[in-house]
Amino acid sequence: MKKEFILPKTLEELWEARAVHPRGALLAGGTDLLVRIRAGRADSQALISLDRIPDLRGISTGDGEIFIGPATTHQQLLDDYSVQKHLPLLRQSVEVLGSPQVRHMGTLGGNICTASPAGDTLPALYVLGARLDLRSPQGCRTVPIKEFIEGPGKTVLRKDEILSGIRVPMPDPGFRAGYHKVGQRKAMAIAVVSMACQVWINDHGTVGRIRLGWGSVGPTVKTLPEVEKFLEGRPLSLEVLREAGQMVSKGVTPIDDVRAGAAYRRLVAGRILLRLLDLLRKEVF
Amino acid sequence: MKIHFRLNGSDIAIETDPCRRVVDILREDLGLTGTKESCGSGECGACTILVDGESRLSCLMVAGQISGRKITTIEGLVSQGEMHPVQKAFVDHGAVQCGFCTPGMVLAAVDLLRRNPHPGRQEIRRGLSGNICRCTGYQKIVDAVEAASRDTGDKE
Amino acid sequence: MENQIPVIGRSQPRFDAKAKVSGTERYAADYYPPGMLWGAVKYSDHAHARLKKVDTSGAKEVPGVVAVLTCEDVAGANRVGIPPRPDQPVLADEKVRHRGDPVALVLAESKEALAAALDLISIDYEVLPAVFDSQEALMPGAPLVHSENENNILHKGKILKGSAKEALKECAAVVEATFRLPRQEHAYLETEAGVAWVEEDGTLVMIVSTQTPHRDRMEVAHALGLPPGRVRIMAPYLGGGFGGKDGISVQCFLGLGALHSGGRPVKIWNSREDSFLSSTKRHPATVTIKLGCGADGALQALCCRLFLDTGAYASLGGPVLTLALEHAGGVYRIPHVDIEGYCVYTNNPVSGAFRGFGATQALAALEQAVDMLAVKAGLDPLVFRLKNALRRGEESACGPLRTYSTGIASCLKTIMDHPLWLEVRSWEKDAPPFKRRGVGVAAVLQGVGYGPVVPDYANAKIELLEDGRIRVYSGVTDMGQGNASTYLQIAGDILSQRFGDMEAVQPDTARTLPSGSSSASRTTFTYGNALIKAAGLLRERILQRASLMLMGAAYTELALLPGRVRHIPSGRDLPLGLIASMLDSSEKVCVYSYVAPVARDIAGIDENFRNMGYPHLIFSYGAHLARIEIDEITGEVTVKSYLACTDAGRVLNPQAYEQQVHGGIVQSLGYTLFEDFQVQKGEILTTGLATYILPTAVDVPDLLSIAVQEEEENGPYGMKGLGEVCANATFPAVANAAARAAGRRIFEGPLTAERILEVLAEEHKGE
Ligand SMILES: Cc1cc2nc3c(=O)[nH]c(=O)nc-3n(C[C@H](O)[C@H](O)[C@H](O)COP(=O)(O)OP(=O)(O)OC[C@H]3O[C@@H](n4cnc5c(N)ncnc54)[C@H](O)[C@@H]3O)c2cc1C
Ligand code: FES
Ligand code: FES
């Protein structure tokens, strides 16, 4: 039952490897896949590494968007200037993902394809309106992340496709960003509730535009357009945020698990909006 | 499959199953038992090694992935009988109790100081947050890393 | 460091640190003998079931599998544990009693073959009704975990003094509450591990991660049907223990495997998941307390009912309950007590020894009740504690007179005078938005050693080697606490030798002498006392022989220096190697046997209760203060500052002392805030480190430790045990702080963000 290991250096070699091993698994950082294999929750006949394909790595800017190769590690995102400058929300979400070692190994593509309800980069990528390139030997299609993830561990990726790029539109300037994660401890924690927020405040102190996304309170990232609408045009005051928080608590659909109960997640998903009061004092990008 | 890589400063080639875990290769095949395993699933940091200078978990890596890479294990930090300044600081500052977390902790600290030669105590704590220690309560480890940063940082 | 002569009382690095930090120290897990086989265990699929058939045929056919063993292959008693209830099978025979019960042992060439074979063992069960709650297990008609017993009680005990029920009626203030303490996993970094082989002469040898090599030897021999003399056990440095390696873990599997391996060595190293499944835990406890004081604030009466869930087997449940009861009255004088406890079998994971040994749970409850009573009586919690704190010579709530050092008052006073306490009001008021602040204190103690019946002895052995170096044969496992280094420190101090001139042999039943377990806050106290004498003897022999070699020089003219004896008047040096060559082999080794003193009999103690360790004579004390902040939005707790004042007698090595204090506090911060080994209907929910949450470096603050150095006249250099007392105060101190910050108390641990937010939300409902 020996597994094969393939280390393709180009996309062509990758397609070839996949043709030879149709039941092989793509291995990016391995921080998810190898844990699942060890636990008997995943199996594969071969490991096909994405580590050495230059086309799948790196970050570039152009056409009003930032293009991120899926095999870019979390640490590389943290070290990248354009991410620091334009995507502080993504950066914040990666800063609190796993541990230093996990960030050195794990990749953005891996986090997306794992499609965990608790995946830390996902609320940020939803809020940022990321689009994903899905490539096969036959060609490439681009889908919004919202449509890519169907449920826990479920994506629209076809058998012959890979995630080949993450396209994040450059946000209009003048925003503030915050990723707020609640875990069972202060580091190396899986989110029990998380919220990503990007907000543009008007000159008169009311919300111009706001985008919010919650993790760990439903099968996929939860967005609540009615809450965003409610906040737009209003100041981020305690009363307003409390009221919005109640809408959030009603809108999310968490479950109980070993980490926390649904009632707690529901409550915190709403209360965590109060963190936006801090955001007003934060840097404007 | 034959896998070539650099281990603690020497080029080596081993014949192995490329899907074998790196921690097993180091401990079982190469006798480098300084790299520990405690959870096998990324949660404790005991198996930390440096890959091209960057701290990674050898329990979540397979042999094929290290092909062509530079690997440093705890044994490789000692050069010509001299301990690395971080190791010395761990000894002097009482950062070692049972010692089972220590190799991983030391390597995580070496990576941390490479990125940030003068971290504050909170930054040190964050930099070591992937390494569980059940004995020390972390404080003396933080003391040691702080001291090592004082002793080595200026030279860089 | 090698060049230093250790000095008692001064901070110095541990001599074991260098090899550990270099990765060269070899733990039990690090041995891979040539030709070895891997062993692993097939565990039960049910919490309680009769075994109908164990079919190993499929597993045996897996290529690379060498043996699949069941209880039929165990030649001895197939039982481990300590008297009076050695009730734990090596491999399940008639029944399985919890999910971690081992059914079969597989030996294979590779880990892959092992895993495949484990999957192919098919077991036919008759599932039996099970019981998962200690109080339900006491009800009439509850399923019996051990059918041969009349009920599920492993052990019960009572401490009665005065008439507590009547006295409570007279009290000016009384509080009553029930506290639930969670099951805690030791989570030492080195999971259970070892290697074993059979020597040509038939001796079974193993190198294994254990706190109790000498006791293991007897247990392994008995369980496997070998003469104890044919079993040799070596315990190298442990990658942590904390009580979880106090007794048999993989020893019998290793032995059984080695006896059936066709002469090849066998290695077992539990995965984290198997470790969680099969190892012992801290007893989950339910403690109900009624506590009352008079109008003057003097404690008058305590009623306490304590239930410990001991899981499927006895392990050390009996002594744990006994210590829980003995410590249930805390550090106070209380004239009337009525304390009663039960240690109860269930079909849950086995509970056993864990740092604090039952005292932790009892004190977590009592010290919260004390705070509640202080609030009710309108007294400052520190003043209240100090007023009631024991002084030397007084009678404690639960035991005999405190005849020896009793430093709790000094600990409390140190906190009282500390800025962290003095400035607490303003600090609490300065809480940032959406944060609430609170401070809490707790006062605790821990008995040192085994108690009156089980002889608490150590046999120190020290040798002058041919080359003039000194070798200390450590009888007590070093699981990380650093006792081996302390032994060298003691020997070096007495013999004026540098660390580099000495070596320590780790416990080995063939070389070191039985000296009891590495537990009960006794490792330095008991062995240290023995070693002082043994080293003194050796010093005397060295000087005596030197004197002879110098044709009768007076001792006053001789100085023992590193590696030599100097004749001061002449300046002439005699190397220790030369002196060694002049000693008979019977003189080079000095042995001394020390037995710790025990409390005088007090009338009316149940014999069984005495056997289990009641009462202790010498206690260490501690008072801790915690400042915490609660996040109102999420309920998360952050410990902002922490102060520990400890009376563990004189400090031998401040660095090593702090190590224990820090480690004990942080392990207990985990217990207080996140650690909850969740089991539902016998099924473990927290199966590994992804769901069983341990504190990381960012979850804890810098800690302040102050040693209140009251000399203990029985202790080596005036010290007493430290390893456990430092772990007892954290839960109640933080819980008291949280109650203050939240305005309400949480009666069930751990104090997770979820539980905190729940009580905060209740408050809003009330508005
Ligand atoms: C200790 C620990 C802590 C963690 N903490 C967190 C945390 O706090 N937050 C969090 O979000 N996650 C966490 N994780 C999970 C994991 O680290 C992340 O999800 C990480 O981003 C996964 O990336 P990877 O490259 O390692 O994925 P891999 O394990 O390599 O791959 C994951 C899955 O995605 C598939 N895949 C990867 N890349 C592609 C691609 N380009 N195209 C198609 N399929 C692909 C793989 O086949 C596999 O099925 C943690 C993991 C560990 C071990
Ligand atoms: S053993 Fe690799 S992280 Fe725990
Ligand atoms: S020193 Fe024992 S786990 Fe860190």
CSV table of C-alpha atoms in Angstrom, one decimal, chain C residues 286-618:
chain,number,residue,atom,x,y,z
C,286,THR,CA,-18.0,17.1,43.2
C,287,VAL,CA,-17.5,18.9,46.5
C,288,THR,CA,-20.3,20.2,48.6
C,289,ILE,CA,-19.3,22.6,51.4
C,290,LYS,CA,-21.0,24.2,54.3
C,291,LEU,CA,-18.8,26.6,56.1
C,292,GLY,CA,-19.6,28.9,59.0
C,293,CYS,CA,-17.9,31.5,61.2
C,294,GLY,CA,-18.7,33.3,64.3
C,295,ALA,CA,-19.5,37.0,64.6
C,296,ASP,CA,-15.8,37.6,65.3
C,297,GLY,CA,-14.8,36.0,62.0
C,298,ALA,CA,-13.4,32.8,63.5
C,299,LEU,CA,-14.2,29.7,61.5
C,300,GLN,CA,-16.4,27.4,63.5
C,301,ALA,CA,-17.6,24.6,61.4
C,302,LEU,CA,-17.1,22.8,58.2
C,303,CYS,CA,-19.3,20.1,56.6
C,304,CYS,CA,-17.9,18.7,53.4
C,305,ARG,CA,-19.0,15.9,51.1
C,306,LEU,CA,-16.7,14.9,48.4
C,307,PHE,CA,-17.2,12.5,45.5
C,308,LEU,CA,-14.4,11.4,43.3
C,309,ASP,CA,-14.9,9.6,40.0
C,310,THR,CA,-12.1,7.1,40.0
C,311,GLY,CA,-13.1,5.5,36.7
C,312,ALA,CA,-12.8,1.8,36.0
C,313,TYR,CA,-9.9,0.8,38.2
C,314,ALA,CA,-8.5,1.5,41.6
C,315,SER,CA,-5.1,2.9,40.6
C,316,LEU,CA,-4.3,5.3,43.4
C,317,GLY,CA,-7.9,6.4,44.0
C,318,GLY,CA,-7.8,5.3,47.6
C,319,PRO,CA,-4.9,7.5,48.7
C,320,VAL,CA,-6.1,10.3,46.4
C,321,LEU,CA,-9.4,10.4,48.3
C,322,THR,CA,-7.6,10.2,51.6
C,323,LEU,CA,-5.5,13.2,50.8
C,324,ALA,CA,-8.5,15.1,49.5
C,325,LEU,CA,-10.2,14.6,52.8
C,326,GLU,CA,-7.1,15.4,54.8
C,327,HIS,CA,-6.7,18.7,53.0
C,328,ALA,CA,-10.4,19.6,52.9
C,329,GLY,CA,-10.1,21.8,56.0
C,330,GLY,CA,-7.3,23.8,54.4
C,331,VAL,CA,-4.8,25.9,56.3
C,332,TYR,CA,-7.2,26.7,59.1
C,333,ARG,CA,-8.2,26.0,62.6
C,334,ILE,CA,-11.7,24.8,62.6
C,335,PRO,CA,-13.0,23.2,65.8
C,336,HIS,CA,-15.9,21.3,64.2
C,337,VAL,CA,-15.6,19.3,61.1
C,338,ASP,CA,-17.6,16.7,59.4
C,339,ILE,CA,-15.9,15.6,56.3
C,340,GLU,CA,-16.9,12.6,54.3
C,341,GLY,CA,-15.9,11.4,50.9
C,342,TYR,CA,-16.4,8.6,48.4
C,343,CYS,CA,-14.1,7.4,45.7
C,344,VAL,CA,-16.4,5.7,43.2
C,345,TYR,CA,-15.9,3.3,40.3
C,346,THR,CA,-17.5,4.3,37.0
C,347,ASN,CA,-17.0,3.2,33.4
C,348,ASN,CA,-15.0,6.3,32.7
C,349,PRO,CA,-11.2,6.7,32.1
C,350,VAL,CA,-9.1,5.6,35.1
C,351,SER,CA,-8.3,8.4,37.5
C,352,GLY,CA,-5.1,8.3,39.5
C,353,ALA,CA,-2.2,10.3,40.8
C,354,PHE,CA,-1.9,13.9,39.6
C,355,ARG,CA,0.2,16.6,41.2
C,356,GLY,CA,-1.7,17.6,44.3
C,357,PHE,CA,-3.2,14.2,44.7
C,358,GLY,CA,-6.8,15.1,45.6
C,359,ALA,CA,-5.7,18.1,47.7
C,360,THR,CA,-6.0,20.2,44.6
C,361,GLN,CA,-9.7,19.5,44.2
C,362,ALA,CA,-10.6,19.8,47.8
C,363,LEU,CA,-8.8,23.1,48.1
C,364,ALA,CA,-10.3,24.5,44.9
C,365,ALA,CA,-13.6,24.1,46.6
C,366,LEU,CA,-12.8,25.1,50.1
C,367,GLU,CA,-10.9,28.2,49.2
C,368,GLN,CA,-13.8,29.4,47.1
C,369,ALA,CA,-16.2,28.8,50.0
C,370,VAL,CA,-13.8,30.7,52.3
C,371,ASP,CA,-14.1,33.7,49.9
C,372,MET,CA,-17.8,33.5,49.8
C,373,LEU,CA,-17.9,33.4,53.6
C,374,ALA,CA,-15.6,36.4,53.8
C,375,VAL,CA,-18.0,38.3,51.6
C,376,LYS,CA,-21.0,37.2,53.6
C,377,ALA,CA,-19.3,38.1,56.9
C,378,GLY,CA,-18.2,41.5,55.4
C,379,LEU,CA,-14.5,40.7,56.0
C,380,ASP,CA,-11.5,41.3,53.8
C,381,PRO,CA,-10.6,37.9,52.3
C,382,LEU,CA,-6.9,38.1,53.3
C,383,VAL,CA,-7.6,39.4,56.9
C,384,PHE,CA,-10.2,36.6,57.2
C,385,ARG,CA,-7.7,33.9,56.1
C,386,LEU,CA,-4.9,35.3,58.3
C,387,LYS,CA,-7.2,35.4,61.3
C,388,ASN,CA,-8.0,31.7,60.9
C,389,ALA,CA,-4.6,30.5,59.6
C,390,LEU,CA,-2.8,27.8,61.5
C,391,ARG,CA,0.2,28.6,63.6
C,392,ARG,CA,2.8,26.0,64.6
C,393,GLY,CA,1.6,24.0,67.6
C,394,GLU,CA,-2.1,24.4,66.8
C,395,GLU,CA,-4.5,21.7,65.8
C,396,SER,CA,-5.6,21.8,62.2
C,397,ALA,CA,-9.1,21.3,61.0
C,398,CYS,CA,-8.5,17.8,59.7
C,399,GLY,CA,-5.5,16.4,61.5
C,400,PRO,CA,-3.2,16.3,64.4
C,401,LEU,CA,-1.2,19.2,65.9
C,402,ARG,CA,1.0,21.1,63.5
C,403,THR,CA,4.3,20.2,65.2
C,404,TYR,CA,6.6,21.5,62.6
C,405,SER,CA,7.2,24.6,60.4
C,406,THR,CA,3.9,26.2,59.5
C,407,GLY,CA,4.5,29.3,57.4
C,408,ILE,CA,1.1,30.0,56.0
C,409,ALA,CA,0.7,33.2,58.1
C,410,SER,CA,4.0,34.6,56.7
C,411,CYS,CA,2.7,33.7,53.1
C,412,LEU,CA,-0.5,35.6,53.7
C,413,LYS,CA,1.3,38.6,55.3
C,414,THR,CA,3.6,38.8,52.3
C,415,ILE,CA,0.7,39.1,50.0
C,416,MET,CA,-1.0,41.6,52.2
C,417,ASP,CA,2.0,43.9,52.0
C,418,HIS,CA,2.6,43.5,48.3
C,419,PRO,CA,1.7,46.3,45.8
C,420,LEU,CA,-0.3,43.8,43.8
C,421,TRP,CA,-2.7,43.7,46.7
C,422,LEU,CA,-2.3,47.1,48.2
C,423,GLU,CA,-3.1,48.9,44.9
C,424,VAL,CA,-5.9,46.5,44.0
C,425,ARG,CA,-8.9,48.8,44.4
C,426,SER,CA,-7.6,51.4,42.0
C,427,TRP,CA,-6.4,48.8,39.6
C,428,GLU,CA,-9.8,47.2,39.5
C,429,LYS,CA,-11.5,50.6,38.9
C,430,ASP,CA,-9.2,51.4,36.0
C,431,ALA,CA,-10.6,48.6,33.9
C,432,PRO,CA,-10.6,49.5,30.2
C,433,PRO,CA,-13.9,49.6,28.2
C,434,PHE,CA,-15.6,46.2,28.0
C,435,LYS,CA,-13.2,44.7,30.5
C,436,ARG,CA,-13.9,43.8,34.1
C,437,ARG,CA,-11.1,43.3,36.6
C,438,GLY,CA,-10.9,41.3,39.7
C,439,VAL,CA,-8.4,40.0,42.2
C,440,GLY,CA,-8.5,36.8,44.1
C,441,VAL,CA,-6.4,35.0,46.7
C,442,ALA,CA,-6.2,31.5,48.0
C,443,ALA,CA,-4.3,29.7,50.8
C,444,VAL,CA,-3.3,26.1,50.5
C,445,LEU,CA,-1.1,23.3,51.8
C,446,GLN,CA,0.2,19.9,50.8
C,447,GLY,CA,1.4,17.1,53.0
C,448,VAL,CA,4.9,15.9,52.3
C,449,GLY,CA,5.5,12.2,51.8
C,450,TYR,CA,3.4,9.0,52.2
C,451,GLY,CA,1.9,9.3,55.6
C,452,PRO,CA,2.0,7.0,58.5
C,453,VAL,CA,1.9,3.4,57.2
C,454,VAL,CA,3.6,3.0,53.8
C,455,PRO,CA,7.3,3.3,54.9
C,456,ASP,CA,8.6,6.6,53.4
C,457,TYR,CA,12.2,5.7,53.0
C,458,ALA,CA,15.1,6.4,50.7
C,459,ASN,CA,18.4,4.5,50.2
C,460,ALA,CA,21.0,6.9,49.1
C,461,LYS,CA,24.1,5.4,47.4
C,462,ILE,CA,27.2,7.3,46.5
C,463,GLU,CA,30.5,6.1,45.2
C,464,LEU,CA,34.0,7.3,44.8
C,465,LEU,CA,35.1,6.0,41.4
C,466,GLU,CA,38.6,4.8,40.4
C,467,ASP,CA,39.3,8.0,38.5
C,468,GLY,CA,38.4,10.1,41.5
C,469,ARG,CA,35.0,11.2,40.3
C,470,ILE,CA,31.9,10.9,42.4
C,471,ARG,CA,28.8,9.0,41.3
C,472,VAL,CA,25.4,9.4,42.9
C,473,TYR,CA,23.0,6.5,42.4
C,474,SER,CA,19.6,8.2,42.3
C,475,GLY,CA,16.9,6.0,43.6
C,476,VAL,CA,14.1,8.4,42.6
C,477,THR,CA,13.1,9.1,39.0
C,478,ASP,CA,13.7,12.6,37.7
C,479,MET,CA,10.6,13.3,35.7
C,480,GLY,CA,11.7,16.9,35.0
C,481,GLN,CA,11.6,18.4,38.5
C,482,GLY,CA,15.4,18.3,38.6
C,483,ASN,CA,15.9,16.1,41.7
C,484,ALA,CA,18.9,14.4,40.1
C,485,SER,CA,20.6,17.7,39.7
C,486,THR,CA,19.7,18.6,43.3
C,487,TYR,CA,21.3,15.4,44.5
C,488,LEU,CA,24.5,16.3,42.8
C,489,GLN,CA,24.2,19.8,44.3
C,490,ILE,CA,24.0,18.2,47.7
C,491,ALA,CA,26.8,15.7,47.1
C,492,GLY,CA,29.0,18.5,45.6
C,493,ASP,CA,28.3,20.8,48.6
C,494,ILE,CA,29.3,18.1,51.1
C,495,LEU,CA,32.2,16.7,49.1
C,496,SER,CA,33.3,20.1,47.6
C,497,GLN,CA,33.2,18.6,44.1
C,498,ARG,CA,32.3,20.4,40.9
C,499,PHE,CA,29.4,19.3,38.7
C,500,GLY,CA,32.0,18.2,36.2
C,501,ASP,CA,33.6,15.9,38.8
C,502,MET,CA,30.3,14.1,39.4
C,503,GLU,CA,27.7,12.0,37.7
C,504,ALA,CA,24.3,10.7,38.5
C,505,VAL,CA,23.0,7.2,37.7
C,506,GLN,CA,19.3,7.3,36.9
C,507,PRO,CA,17.0,4.7,38.7
C,508,ASP,CA,17.8,1.2,37.7
C,509,THR,CA,16.6,-1.7,39.8
C,510,ALA,CA,19.9,-3.4,39.2
C,511,ARG,CA,22.1,-0.5,40.3
C,512,THR,CA,20.2,2.0,42.4
C,513,LEU,CA,18.5,1.2,45.6
C,514,PRO,CA,14.7,1.3,46.3
C,515,SER,CA,13.8,4.8,47.4
C,516,GLY,CA,10.1,5.0,46.8
C,517,SER,CA,8.3,6.8,44.1
C,518,SER,CA,8.9,10.1,42.4
C,519,SER,CA,5.8,11.7,43.9
C,520,ALA,CA,4.2,13.0,47.1
C,521,SER,CA,6.5,16.1,47.2
C,522,ARG,CA,9.1,13.7,48.7
C,523,THR,CA,11.8,13.4,46.0
C,524,THR,CA,14.3,15.8,47.5
C,525,PHE,CA,13.0,15.6,51.1
C,526,THR,CA,13.5,11.9,51.5
C,527,TYR,CA,16.3,11.0,49.2
C,528,GLY,CA,18.1,14.3,50.1
C,529,ASN,CA,18.1,13.4,53.8
C,530,ALA,CA,19.5,10.0,53.0
C,531,LEU,CA,22.1,11.4,50.6
C,532,ILE,CA,23.4,14.0,53.1
C,533,LYS,CA,24.3,11.2,55.4
C,534,ALA,CA,25.7,8.9,52.7
C,535,ALA,CA,27.8,11.7,51.3
C,536,GLY,CA,29.0,12.7,54.8
C,537,LEU,CA,30.1,9.1,55.3
C,538,LEU,CA,32.0,9.1,52.1
C,539,ARG,CA,33.6,12.4,53.0
C,540,GLU,CA,34.7,10.9,56.3
C,541,ARG,CA,36.2,7.9,54.5
C,542,ILE,CA,38.1,10.0,52.0
C,543,LEU,CA,39.6,12.2,54.7
C,544,GLN,CA,40.3,9.2,56.9
C,545,ARG,CA,42.3,7.5,54.1
C,546,ALA,CA,44.0,10.7,53.2
C,547,SER,CA,45.1,11.2,56.7
C,548,LEU,CA,46.5,7.7,56.7
C,549,MET,CA,48.3,8.4,53.5
C,550,LEU,CA,49.8,11.5,55.0
C,551,MET,CA,50.9,9.4,58.0
C,552,GLY,CA,48.3,10.6,60.4
C,553,ALA,CA,47.6,14.2,59.4
C,554,ALA,CA,44.8,15.7,61.5
C,555,TYR,CA,41.5,16.3,59.8
C,556,THR,CA,41.8,19.9,60.6
C,557,GLU,CA,44.9,20.0,58.4
C,558,LEU,CA,43.0,18.5,55.4
C,559,ALA,CA,40.8,20.2,52.9
C,560,LEU,CA,38.6,18.3,50.5
C,561,LEU,CA,38.9,20.2,47.2
C,562,PRO,CA,37.7,19.4,43.7
C,563,GLY,CA,39.4,16.2,42.6
C,564,ARG,CA,41.8,16.1,45.5
C,565,VAL,CA,42.5,16.4,49.2
C,566,ARG,CA,44.9,19.1,50.2
C,567,HIS,CA,47.2,18.9,53.1
C,568,ILE,CA,47.1,22.5,54.2
C,569,PRO,CA,50.4,22.7,56.1
C,570,SER,CA,52.4,21.2,53.2
C,571,GLY,CA,50.3,22.2,50.3
C,572,ARG,CA,50.5,18.7,49.1
C,573,ASP,CA,47.6,17.4,47.0
C,574,LEU,CA,46.3,13.8,47.0
C,575,PRO,CA,44.2,13.2,43.9
C,576,LEU,CA,40.9,11.5,44.7
C,577,GLY,CA,41.7,8.8,42.3
C,578,LEU,CA,44.8,7.9,44.4
C,579,ILE,CA,42.7,7.9,47.5
C,580,ALA,CA,40.2,5.7,45.7
C,581,SER,CA,42.9,3.2,45.0
C,582,MET,CA,43.6,3.0,48.7
C,583,LEU,CA,40.0,2.3,49.6
C,584,ASP,CA,38.7,-1.2,49.7
C,585,SER,CA,35.8,-1.8,47.3
C,586,SER,CA,33.5,-2.1,50.3
C,587,GLU,CA,34.5,1.4,51.4
C,588,LYS,CA,34.1,3.2,48.1
C,589,VAL,CA,30.4,2.9,48.2
C,590,CYS,CA,28.5,4.6,50.9
C,591,VAL,CA,24.8,3.8,51.5
C,592,TYR,CA,22.4,5.4,53.9
C,593,SER,CA,18.8,4.6,54.6
C,594,TYR,CA,16.6,7.3,55.8
C,595,VAL,CA,13.0,7.0,56.9
C,596,ALA,CA,10.8,10.1,57.1
C,597,PRO,CA,9.1,10.8,60.4
C,598,VAL,CA,5.4,10.1,60.7
C,599,ALA,CA,2.7,11.6,62.7
C,600,ARG,CA,1.9,10.1,66.1
C,601,ASP,CA,-1.3,8.1,66.2
C,602,ILE,CA,-4.4,10.0,66.7
C,603,ALA,CA,-7.2,8.1,68.3
C,604,GLY,CA,-10.2,7.0,66.3
C,605,ILE,CA,-8.7,6.9,62.8
C,606,ASP,CA,-10.0,4.1,60.7
C,607,GLU,CA,-7.2,1.7,60.0
C,608,ASN,CA,-8.0,1.7,56.3
C,609,PHE,CA,-7.7,5.5,56.3
C,610,ARG,CA,-4.3,5.3,57.9
C,611,ASN,CA,-3.1,2.8,55.4
C,612,MET,CA,-4.0,5.2,52.6
C,613,GLY,CA,-1.8,7.9,54.0
C,614,TYR,CA,-3.7,9.8,56.8
C,615,PRO,CA,-2.4,11.8,58.5
C,616,HIS,CA,0.7,13.7,57.4
C,617,LEU,CA,3.2,15.3,59.7
C,618,ILE,CA,5.0,17.9,57.6
